[in-house]
Short mmCIF file of C-alpha atoms and ligand atoms in Angstrom, two decimals:
data_model
loop_
_atom_site.label_atom_id
_atom_site.label_comp_id
_atom_site.label_asym_id
_atom_site.label_seq_id
_atom_site.Cartn_x
_atom_site.Cartn_y
_atom_site.Cartn_z
CA UNK A 25 196.72 77.00 125.46
CA UNK A 26 196.37 78.44 122.56
CA UNK A 27 196.59 83.03 122.39
CA UNK A 28 196.51 84.67 119.20
CA UNK A 29 198.12 88.90 119.85
CA UNK A 30 194.48 90.30 118.62
CA UNK A 31 196.31 93.70 120.19
CA UNK A 32 199.08 93.73 117.21
CA UNK A 33 196.75 93.23 115.32
CA UNK A 34 194.42 96.09 115.42
CA UNK A 35 197.26 98.47 115.93
CA UNK A 36 198.98 97.57 113.08
CA UNK A 37 196.07 98.73 111.55
CA UNK A 38 195.48 96.01 108.82
CA UNK A 39 192.88 96.14 107.17
CA UNK A 40 189.28 94.49 108.59
CA UNK A 41 187.30 92.96 105.97
CA UNK A 42 183.75 92.83 106.97
CA UNK A 43 182.23 90.62 107.18
CA UNK A 44 178.89 89.93 105.33
CA UNK A 45 175.95 90.43 108.09
CA UNK A 46 175.55 86.92 109.49
CA UNK A 47 172.85 84.81 109.31
CA UNK A 48 172.02 84.19 112.63
CA UNK A 49 170.89 87.71 113.10
CA UNK A 50 167.47 87.09 111.58
CA UNK A 51 165.09 85.72 113.14
CA UNK A 52 162.63 83.81 110.67
CA UNK A 53 160.27 86.04 109.97
CA UNK A 54 162.40 88.41 108.17
CA UNK A 55 164.84 84.89 106.67
CA UNK A 56 160.46 85.06 104.84
CA UNK A 57 160.70 88.47 104.32
CA UNK A 58 164.31 88.56 102.31
CA UNK A 59 163.15 85.36 100.74
CA UNK A 60 160.00 87.20 99.29
CA UNK A 61 161.61 90.44 97.83
CA UNK A 62 164.53 88.15 96.39
CA UNK A 63 161.48 85.75 94.44
CA UNK A 64 161.96 83.17 96.67
CA UNK A 65 158.82 81.34 98.67
CA UNK A 66 158.75 82.00 102.33
CA UNK A 67 158.40 77.85 103.07
CA UNK A 68 163.00 78.44 102.38
CA UNK A 69 163.06 80.73 105.66
CA UNK A 70 161.80 76.87 107.66
CA UNK A 71 164.47 75.05 105.71
CA UNK A 72 167.24 77.17 106.01
CA UNK A 73 166.99 77.55 110.15
CA UNK A 74 166.28 73.32 110.21
CA UNK A 75 170.03 73.65 108.58
CA UNK A 76 171.23 76.12 110.36
CA UNK A 77 169.97 75.07 114.08
CA UNK A 78 169.36 71.36 113.77
CA UNK A 79 172.28 70.10 111.22
CA UNK A 80 174.29 72.97 112.48
CA UNK A 81 175.66 73.98 109.33
CA UNK A 82 177.99 76.77 108.24
CA UNK A 83 178.22 76.38 104.95
CA UNK A 84 175.28 77.11 103.19
CA UNK A 85 176.41 75.20 100.31
CA UNK A 86 175.93 71.91 102.02
CA UNK A 87 171.96 72.98 102.01
CA UNK A 88 171.71 70.33 99.31
CA UNK A 89 167.69 70.83 99.51
CA UNK A 90 167.65 74.56 98.57
CA UNK A 91 168.26 75.12 94.77
CA UNK A 92 172.04 76.10 93.41
CA UNK A 93 171.17 79.51 92.64
CA UNK A 94 169.45 79.85 96.33
CA UNK A 95 172.67 78.74 98.03
CA UNK A 96 174.96 80.53 96.01
CA UNK A 97 172.58 83.94 96.42
CA UNK A 98 172.38 83.42 100.88
CA UNK A 99 176.43 83.23 100.62
CA UNK A 100 176.80 86.44 98.23
CA UNK A 101 174.79 88.36 101.18
CA UNK A 102 175.01 86.35 104.27
CA UNK A 103 177.90 84.74 106.86
CA UNK A 104 177.63 82.38 108.97
CA UNK A 105 179.14 83.53 112.24
CA UNK A 106 182.02 80.85 113.35
CA UNK A 107 183.51 82.41 116.36
CA UNK A 108 187.25 81.42 116.77
CA UNK A 109 188.20 79.66 120.63
CA UNK A 110 191.16 81.30 121.22
CA UNK A 111 190.66 79.69 125.07
CA UNK A 112 188.66 77.18 126.04
CA UNK A 113 189.05 76.00 129.63
CA UNK A 114 187.28 72.70 131.50
CA UNK A 115 186.55 72.17 135.92
CA UNK A 116 186.90 69.80 137.50
CA UNK A 117 182.73 70.62 138.27
CA UNK A 118 182.41 69.92 134.26
CA UNK A 119 182.11 73.84 133.14
CA UNK A 120 184.20 75.17 130.20
CA UNK A 121 184.66 78.76 129.55
CA UNK A 122 185.61 79.73 125.82
CA UNK A 123 186.84 82.54 125.65
CA UNK A 124 186.24 83.46 121.41
CA UNK A 125 187.25 85.87 119.00
CA UNK A 126 185.38 87.95 117.20
CA UNK A 127 185.71 89.17 113.03
CA UNK A 128 187.21 92.79 114.19
CA UNK A 129 189.85 90.54 116.80
CA UNK A 130 187.73 92.30 119.95
CA UNK A 131 187.30 88.72 122.36
CA UNK A 132 184.24 87.70 124.53
CA UNK A 133 183.51 85.00 127.03
CA UNK A 134 180.77 82.34 127.35
CA UNK A 135 180.32 79.26 129.39
CA UNK A 136 179.18 76.22 130.04
CA UNK A 137 177.97 74.82 132.90
CA UNK A 138 175.83 71.13 133.83
CA UNK A 139 173.71 71.10 135.77
CA UNK A 140 170.96 67.93 137.22
CA UNK A 141 168.86 69.25 134.90
CA UNK A 142 170.23 70.34 132.08
CA UNK A 143 172.97 71.85 130.49
CA UNK A 144 173.22 76.42 130.79
CA UNK A 145 174.81 78.50 127.93
CA UNK A 146 176.15 81.64 129.95
CA UNK A 147 176.12 84.06 126.90
CA UNK A 148 177.55 87.82 126.72
CA UNK A 149 176.31 90.38 124.98
CA UNK A 150 178.69 93.06 124.98
CA UNK A 151 182.45 94.09 124.12
CA UNK A 152 183.26 95.66 128.19
CA UNK A 153 180.42 96.87 129.78
CA UNK A 154 179.62 100.70 131.01
CA UNK A 155 177.11 100.47 133.93
CA UNK A 156 180.40 100.41 136.11
CA UNK A 157 180.05 98.76 139.01
CA UNK A 158 182.05 98.94 141.52
CA UNK A 159 182.55 94.90 141.82
CA UNK A 160 181.88 93.53 138.54
CA UNK A 161 184.99 92.68 135.69
CA UNK A 162 183.20 93.43 133.17
CA UNK A 163 183.43 96.73 133.54
CA UNK A 164 187.32 97.60 133.55
CA UNK A 165 187.80 98.62 130.82
CA UNK A 166 184.38 99.88 129.40
CA UNK A 167 182.18 99.72 126.76
CA UNK A 168 184.27 98.91 122.83
CA UNK A 169 180.77 97.72 121.08
CA UNK A 170 177.36 96.16 121.31
CA UNK A 171 177.39 92.46 119.73
CA UNK A 172 175.44 92.16 117.27
CA UNK A 173 172.23 89.83 117.41
CA UNK A 174 174.26 87.04 115.39
CA UNK A 175 177.01 86.65 117.76
CA UNK A 176 174.73 86.72 120.90
CA UNK A 177 173.12 83.59 118.97
CA UNK A 178 176.49 82.49 117.39
CA UNK A 179 177.83 81.47 120.74
CA UNK A 180 174.73 79.40 121.62
CA UNK A 181 175.19 77.35 118.30
CA UNK A 182 178.46 77.23 119.05
CA UNK A 183 178.61 75.47 122.46
CA UNK A 184 175.65 73.04 121.36
CA UNK A 185 178.02 72.26 118.71
CA UNK A 186 181.09 71.22 121.73
CA UNK A 187 177.70 69.93 123.23
CA UNK A 188 176.77 67.45 119.93
CA UNK A 189 180.60 65.66 120.68
CA UNK A 190 178.56 63.69 123.42
CA UNK A 191 174.91 64.03 121.95
CA UNK A 192 173.72 66.61 124.40
CA UNK A 193 171.62 69.22 124.10
CA UNK A 194 172.21 73.06 125.36
CA UNK A 195 168.96 72.96 127.66
CA UNK A 196 169.30 76.68 128.71
CA UNK A 197 170.16 79.75 128.61
CA UNK A 198 171.46 83.04 131.09
CA UNK A 199 172.26 86.22 129.66
CA UNK A 200 174.81 87.16 132.50
CA UNK A 201 177.24 86.68 130.94
CA UNK A 202 180.04 90.64 129.82
CA UNK A 203 177.73 93.74 128.80
CA UNK A 204 174.59 95.37 130.05
CA UNK A 205 171.08 92.98 127.40
CA UNK A 206 169.27 95.87 128.27
CA UNK A 207 171.94 98.46 126.65
CA UNK A 208 172.27 96.14 123.62
CA UNK A 209 167.85 95.89 123.69
CA UNK A 210 167.09 95.64 120.11
CA UNK A 211 170.09 92.50 119.24
CA UNK A 212 168.42 90.78 122.77
CA UNK A 213 165.07 90.57 121.58
CA UNK A 214 166.45 89.54 118.26
CA UNK A 215 168.69 87.01 120.24
CA UNK A 216 165.36 85.96 122.74
CA UNK A 217 163.26 85.06 119.50
CA UNK A 218 165.99 83.46 117.07
CA UNK A 219 166.81 80.86 120.22
CA UNK A 220 163.29 80.72 121.28
CA UNK A 221 161.52 79.39 118.58
CA UNK A 222 160.18 76.09 117.91
CA UNK A 223 162.70 75.95 114.26
CA UNK A 224 165.30 77.85 115.38
CA UNK A 225 167.12 76.17 118.57
CA UNK A 226 164.00 76.36 120.22
CA UNK A 227 164.64 76.67 124.07
CA UNK A 228 161.74 77.55 125.65
CA UNK A 229 161.43 80.88 127.22
CA UNK A 230 161.87 80.00 130.69
CA UNK A 231 164.31 78.30 130.35
CA UNK A 232 166.06 81.85 129.87
CA UNK A 233 167.01 83.82 131.59
CA UNK A 234 168.21 87.32 131.76
CA UNK A 235 169.52 90.22 133.94
CA UNK A 236 169.59 93.59 134.59
CA UNK A 237 171.78 96.04 136.05
CA UNK A 238 168.07 98.11 136.73
CA UNK A 239 168.14 100.14 133.26
CA UNK A 240 164.20 100.87 134.49
CA UNK A 241 162.61 102.27 130.62
CA UNK A 242 163.98 98.58 129.04
CA UNK A 243 161.81 97.55 131.83
CA UNK A 244 158.86 98.62 131.29
CA UNK A 245 159.01 97.64 127.84
CA UNK A 246 160.38 94.16 127.81
CA UNK A 247 157.30 93.95 130.70
CA UNK A 248 155.48 94.72 127.21
CA UNK A 249 157.42 92.33 124.90
CA UNK A 250 154.94 89.50 125.71
CA UNK A 251 157.94 87.13 125.96
CA UNK A 252 157.50 84.25 128.92
CA UNK A 253 161.16 84.91 129.89
CA UNK A 254 162.17 84.36 133.70
CA UNK A 255 163.86 88.08 134.74
CA UNK A 256 166.29 88.83 136.87
CA UNK A 257 167.56 92.59 138.09
CA UNK A 258 171.06 92.39 140.46
CA UNK A 259 169.99 94.48 143.07
CA UNK A 260 172.78 94.10 145.25
CA UNK A 261 171.89 96.25 148.09
CA UNK A 262 168.21 96.84 149.97
CA UNK A 263 168.83 100.98 149.31
CA UNK A 264 169.56 103.26 148.16
CA UNK A 265 172.05 105.06 149.38
CA UNK A 266 173.88 101.24 149.29
CA UNK A 267 172.95 100.89 145.95
CA UNK A 268 174.38 103.59 144.65
CA UNK A 269 177.56 103.00 146.49
CA UNK A 270 178.38 99.47 144.85
CA UNK A 271 176.23 100.39 141.16
CA UNK A 272 176.84 104.38 139.77
CA UNK A 273 173.37 103.25 137.92
CA UNK A 274 171.19 103.97 140.65
CA UNK A 275 172.07 107.95 140.16
CA UNK A 276 169.68 108.01 137.00
CA UNK A 277 167.62 104.97 138.22
CA UNK A 278 167.28 105.50 141.82
CA UNK A 279 165.69 102.00 144.00
CA UNK A 280 162.61 102.99 144.22
CA UNK A 281 162.17 104.41 140.26
CA UNK A 282 163.43 100.33 139.99
CA UNK A 283 161.33 98.79 142.83
CA UNK A 284 158.15 100.68 140.97
CA UNK A 285 159.10 98.83 137.23
CA UNK A 286 159.25 95.71 139.04
CA UNK A 287 155.96 95.72 140.51
CA UNK A 288 154.54 96.68 136.86
CA UNK A 289 156.12 93.63 135.77
CA UNK A 290 155.19 91.53 137.75
CA UNK A 291 151.50 92.91 137.68
CA UNK A 292 152.17 92.63 133.49
CA UNK A 293 153.33 89.63 132.95
CA UNK A 294 152.72 87.30 136.10
CA UNK A 295 155.92 85.65 136.66
CA UNK A 296 157.73 85.91 139.55
CA UNK A 297 161.35 87.78 139.97
CA UNK A 298 164.65 86.66 140.71
CA UNK A 299 166.45 89.44 142.46
CA UNK A 300 170.96 88.74 142.80
CA UNK A 301 172.20 89.59 145.89
CA UNK A 302 175.93 89.71 145.97
CA UNK A 303 176.94 89.52 149.33
CA UNK A 304 180.51 92.14 149.72
CA UNK A 305 181.96 91.06 152.90
CA UNK A 306 181.21 94.08 155.18
CA UNK A 307 179.40 95.90 153.24
CA UNK A 308 176.08 94.99 152.37
CA UNK A 309 176.06 90.72 154.46
CA UNK A 310 174.68 91.96 157.63
CA UNK A 311 171.60 90.91 158.80
CA UNK A 312 170.17 95.08 159.00
CA UNK A 313 170.55 94.49 155.62
CA UNK A 314 168.65 91.65 155.75
CA UNK A 315 165.74 92.98 157.74
CA UNK A 316 165.93 96.16 154.66
CA UNK A 317 166.21 93.40 152.52
CA UNK A 318 163.28 91.85 153.16
CA UNK A 319 161.13 94.53 154.07
CA UNK A 320 161.77 96.11 150.57
CA UNK A 321 160.70 92.67 148.45
CA UNK A 322 157.89 92.70 151.21
CA UNK A 323 154.71 91.31 148.78
CA UNK A 324 156.17 90.93 146.31
CA UNK A 325 156.62 87.81 144.20
CA UNK A 326 160.09 86.73 143.71
CA UNK A 327 162.92 85.37 144.59
CA UNK A 328 166.05 86.49 146.03
CA UNK A 329 169.77 84.97 144.82
CA UNK A 330 171.89 85.07 147.71
CA UNK A 331 175.30 85.14 145.47
CA UNK A 332 179.20 85.33 147.26
CA UNK A 333 181.41 87.34 146.03
CA UNK A 334 183.79 86.32 143.19
CA UNK A 335 187.34 87.28 143.49
CA UNK A 336 188.47 90.62 141.41
CA UNK A 337 191.51 91.02 141.67
CA UNK A 338 191.64 95.10 140.84
CA UNK A 339 188.36 95.23 143.31
CA UNK A 340 188.79 94.75 147.37
CA UNK A 341 186.30 92.85 147.97
CA UNK A 342 185.81 90.30 149.89
CA UNK A 343 184.20 87.12 150.61
CA UNK A 344 181.10 86.70 153.80
CA UNK A 345 182.50 83.76 155.89
CA UNK A 346 179.48 80.87 155.00
CA UNK A 347 178.57 80.85 158.60
CA UNK A 348 177.00 84.04 157.48
CA UNK A 349 176.46 83.65 154.91
CA UNK A 350 173.73 81.19 155.44
CA UNK A 351 172.67 83.59 158.56
CA UNK A 352 171.43 86.31 156.39
CA UNK A 353 169.90 83.47 154.53
CA UNK A 354 167.49 82.32 157.29
CA UNK A 355 166.58 86.73 158.62
CA UNK A 356 164.85 85.99 154.37
CA UNK A 357 163.89 82.59 155.43
CA UNK A 358 162.58 84.27 159.04
CA UNK A 359 160.63 87.03 156.71
CA UNK A 360 159.10 84.01 154.39
CA UNK A 361 161.28 85.28 151.15
CA UNK A 362 162.29 83.11 149.04
CA UNK A 363 165.52 82.23 149.24
CA UNK A 364 168.75 80.53 147.70
CA UNK A 365 172.12 80.73 147.64
CA UNK A 366 174.17 80.92 144.40
CA UNK A 367 175.69 77.20 143.09
CA UNK A 368 179.32 78.11 141.84
CA UNK A 369 180.55 76.66 138.99
CA UNK A 370 183.92 76.75 137.73
CA UNK A 371 185.40 77.73 140.37
CA UNK A 372 189.26 76.17 139.87
CA UNK A 373 189.41 78.62 136.41
CA UNK A 374 188.17 81.37 135.98
CA UNK A 375 184.55 80.58 135.46
CA UNK A 376 182.96 84.38 136.94
CA UNK A 377 182.04 86.71 134.13
CA UNK A 378 184.58 89.18 133.04
CA UNK A 379 187.78 87.37 134.60
CA UNK A 380 189.46 85.76 131.53
CA UNK A 381 188.43 88.47 129.57
CA UNK A 382 190.29 90.87 132.02
CA UNK A 383 193.04 88.58 131.60
CA UNK A 384 193.28 88.79 127.79
CA UNK A 385 192.96 92.06 127.98
CA UNK A 386 195.97 92.61 130.18
CA UNK A 387 197.25 90.49 127.46
CA UNK A 388 196.47 93.37 124.22
CA UNK A 389 197.37 97.00 126.74
CA UNK A 390 200.18 95.44 127.25
N1 SAH B 24 174.67 93.31 133.67
C1 SAH B 24 173.78 92.69 133.89
C2 SAH B 24 174.07 91.49 133.82
C3 SAH B 24 174.94 90.15 134.04
S1 SAH B 24 174.77 89.31 135.25
C4 SAH B 24 173.33 92.12 135.23
O1 SAH B 24 174.00 93.45 135.89
O2 SAH B 24 173.05 92.15 135.96
C5 SAH B 24 176.59 88.55 136.31
C6 SAH B 24 175.65 89.28 137.94
O3 SAH B 24 176.67 88.54 138.69
C7 SAH B 24 174.95 90.10 138.11
O4 SAH B 24 174.39 90.16 139.59
C8 SAH B 24 176.26 91.00 138.57
O5 SAH B 24 176.32 92.31 139.24
C9 SAH B 24 177.12 89.43 139.79
N2 SAH B 24 178.82 90.31 139.79
C10 SAH B 24 179.64 90.47 139.06
N3 SAH B 24 180.76 91.59 139.21
C11 SAH B 24 180.11 90.42 140.69
C12 SAH B 24 181.06 90.00 141.46
N4 SAH B 24 182.54 90.06 141.52
N5 SAH B 24 180.43 88.61 142.94
C13 SAH B 24 179.06 88.51 142.36
N6 SAH B 24 178.71 89.09 141.94
C14 SAH B 24 179.53 89.98 140.49
#
């Protein structure tokens, strides 16, 4: 395993040359605007997208159907972000976890998961997180910075390039890596438009899932975007008291108001939402909680995904025994609720969000 000492680099105050803006941050329309503003024809944008996302070149010089002058102009205005792989862990089940290094030395995680229906990439949206969920490894150490849209896009391109070796394709994306996507809303929306575009990576909206801890104003905004993206809410508790214990964000955005926003989302989009419910042993995994949850979700167009807790050394949560997980599932089913138990990926590696980076952070703070 190759490791770089990013902390040393940061602490010595070595001058970091700021890279040019990432061309991956531009939607097709923005790229067209840029071209027109620079005296070029807008159709060049489609050609550039084809090079970036179809052929996946990382050097403007290779874009041979563009005039040389334009290639040079692009190279002096933009960078084509490549993320340095610091760690690559492969699990027995085919899951691959990447720890990538950003231009300023921070590290982020991206995970490739193999399903029978295709390859799915789990992307990170922020370096760290400021939401403070009591069970989550990603929030240890707080938020360092937001990712730019291009840095989120680059994660998918990079994984796609790894899959190119076996002629496979990234077929779906889950925005469930490190960070709260709705806390970096504008970059998230740009990212979604870029990867979804037919001239971009062409990943269908119905194959993209965004998950939030429940930033209510952004749920309303997201509902109004007119995208057919799958939407998940990290619920984790059926009552406001219990949710506040697990997720401090519930103080600012309490459960009843969250449910109102979710109802608005369902009405506006006509789409079903997913509720993620982590089972934390002895905390929220009793049958009475299942009953309360069924009551809360009664009549809602939704689906519940039960997540057996991922062990985080810094946290005290314990796993719910298998038979109790099944009993919880049965209790929900009895009330007609659609429910699944999340299949776990990469159990033999640090595949749960934030675990690999948490390790790296320890290296950094040594
Ligand atoms: N910030 C967003 C995206 C993260 S998605 C959100 O909160 O939805 C990752 C999912 O894994 C979330 O539902 C999160 O609450 C859950 N999670 C985090 N730590 C976990 C742990 N230790 N065990 C089980 N699930 C966990």
